[in-house]
């Protein structure tokens, strides 16, 4: 999570007379909220949605079993949302991801059920199929110049048709237990009986210490460059909030069956993709292309190569999501992946992506996906029908994009 910066002291509103240190901290906190409204607005919204459905469902939403279900039920959408966020940051769109999920899940089923492939080999081949599909679409977009909307719309039709051809309109199952554990498994039990999952407790402590170290390192780096940072008391409050959130999540998971395997996969993707987008040259080039393609190209950014890699990455993540989906169902089905592209796009925009490109974070995509996932789960718990669920999710998406436009106008003025 990136550090929160504030305005320079000479541009911050003066503390009220007699307010003293408390007034200065309040002013700094207000500036931090204003300057990071886009980044953290959805975090606040997610918290409010969780609180609403926790009360409305009489405490069922945050039961440890249900928390694990939310993670597993939405894992493939969260994986797609991470890749879709990068595509949108680059100034493109991908409508084919749902159909590619179906095609890859079908191919993995054919390999394991009909041809007795070992599941690790089938998984590796599935990821290569996704990379090849992403490269195929990326070639037409980057090097031929066909708009991504058209190419991926064609891909949506092609991959959906190939799924029907491969499966011949039937489902294929079952899969090896190891493959099923990708989506259904948990970390194994270890250590003495403590009424909690010991490995999950250790993992939670490690994550908390890592996040604290990252916050300290980022603050120290900013101070070394004489950049403005949060006042020390507010920074300590932020660290305490991070530790508290990790502790609550850890205890919830540890009191049921521990950390789901798919959560570890998503955490690894989040760290890796977040690092690439923040610190690696190709990630910064993605932002530059989405922000101003002409200026980025004149500055030496290899726009065709970067665009090609963005779609290869999206293809690999779609393939991974397809394997996770097939593992959860324990079957390859012709109807897999329907509407997944719209869920992934909605998660990206709810999580802070901009229609014009150049803005957004991988972490924001995960938050947007969790907003949709908690909405789906919470509305099911309280007995709302799918018709009302679609209406509410549509309104949430509209509100998120409206907030983006309002925030741009506020910044511009």
mmCIF file of C-alpha atoms in Angstrom, residues 100-101 103-131 172 174-180 182 315-316 318-324 326-327:
data_model
loop_
_atom_site.group_PDB
_atom_site.id
_atom_site.type_symbol
_atom_site.label_atom_id
_atom_site.label_comp_id
_atom_site.label_asym_id
_atom_site.label_seq_id
_atom_site.Cartn_x
_atom_site.Cartn_y
_atom_site.Cartn_z
ATOM 1 C CA UNK A 100 -10.941 -17.114 -22.719
ATOM 2 C CA UNK A 101 -11.663 -18.338 -19.186
ATOM 3 C CA UNK A 103 -11.788 -21.948 -23.421
ATOM 4 C CA UNK A 104 -8.839 -22.523 -21.083
ATOM 5 C CA UNK A 105 -10.997 -24.324 -18.523
ATOM 6 C CA UNK A 106 -12.280 -26.547 -21.348
ATOM 7 C CA UNK A 107 -8.754 -27.280 -22.574
ATOM 8 C CA UNK A 108 -7.560 -28.128 -19.073
ATOM 9 C CA UNK A 109 -10.514 -30.513 -18.707
ATOM 10 C CA UNK A 110 -9.735 -32.214 -22.016
ATOM 11 C CA UNK A 111 -6.071 -32.618 -21.083
ATOM 12 C CA UNK A 112 -6.732 -34.105 -17.628
ATOM 13 C CA UNK A 113 -9.908 -36.115 -18.254
ATOM 14 C CA UNK A 114 -9.544 -37.304 -21.852
ATOM 15 C CA UNK A 115 -5.744 -37.517 -22.142
ATOM 16 C CA UNK A 116 -4.676 -38.208 -18.526
ATOM 17 C CA UNK A 117 -2.243 -35.290 -18.292
ATOM 18 C CA UNK A 118 -0.733 -34.839 -14.804
ATOM 19 C CA UNK A 119 -2.411 -31.764 -13.348
ATOM 20 C CA UNK A 120 0.813 -29.660 -13.037
ATOM 21 C CA UNK A 121 1.500 -30.245 -16.734
ATOM 22 C CA UNK A 122 -2.112 -29.397 -17.631
ATOM 23 C CA UNK A 123 -1.850 -26.203 -15.572
ATOM 24 C CA UNK A 124 1.380 -25.169 -17.292
ATOM 25 C CA UNK A 125 -0.080 -25.894 -20.739
ATOM 26 C CA UNK A 126 -3.209 -23.913 -19.858
ATOM 27 C CA UNK A 127 -1.118 -20.864 -18.916
ATOM 28 C CA UNK A 128 0.791 -21.180 -22.204
ATOM 29 C CA UNK A 129 -2.517 -21.302 -24.093
ATOM 30 C CA UNK A 130 -3.572 -18.108 -22.334
ATOM 31 C CA UNK A 131 -0.262 -16.432 -23.177
ATOM 32 C CA UNK A 172 -16.026 -32.948 -18.474
ATOM 33 C CA UNK A 174 -13.755 -35.013 -12.436
ATOM 34 C CA UNK A 175 -10.300 -33.504 -11.944
ATOM 35 C CA UNK A 176 -7.371 -34.732 -9.814
ATOM 36 C CA UNK A 177 -7.499 -33.692 -6.175
ATOM 37 C CA UNK A 178 -4.329 -31.618 -6.518
ATOM 38 C CA UNK A 179 -5.922 -29.519 -9.243
ATOM 39 C CA UNK A 180 -9.104 -29.056 -7.206
ATOM 40 C CA UNK A 182 -6.005 -24.751 -6.347
ATOM 41 C CA UNK A 315 -4.089 -13.707 -21.431
ATOM 42 C CA UNK A 316 -2.024 -15.476 -18.760
ATOM 43 C CA UNK A 318 -7.357 -15.149 -17.865
ATOM 44 C CA UNK A 319 -5.928 -18.654 -18.185
ATOM 45 C CA UNK A 320 -5.157 -18.763 -14.469
ATOM 46 C CA UNK A 321 -8.684 -17.571 -13.684
ATOM 47 C CA UNK A 322 -10.026 -20.296 -15.984
ATOM 48 C CA UNK A 323 -8.073 -22.968 -14.127
ATOM 49 C CA UNK A 324 -9.247 -21.644 -10.754
ATOM 50 C CA UNK A 326 -12.612 -25.153 -13.341
ATOM 51 C CA UNK A 327 -10.966 -26.347 -10.127
#
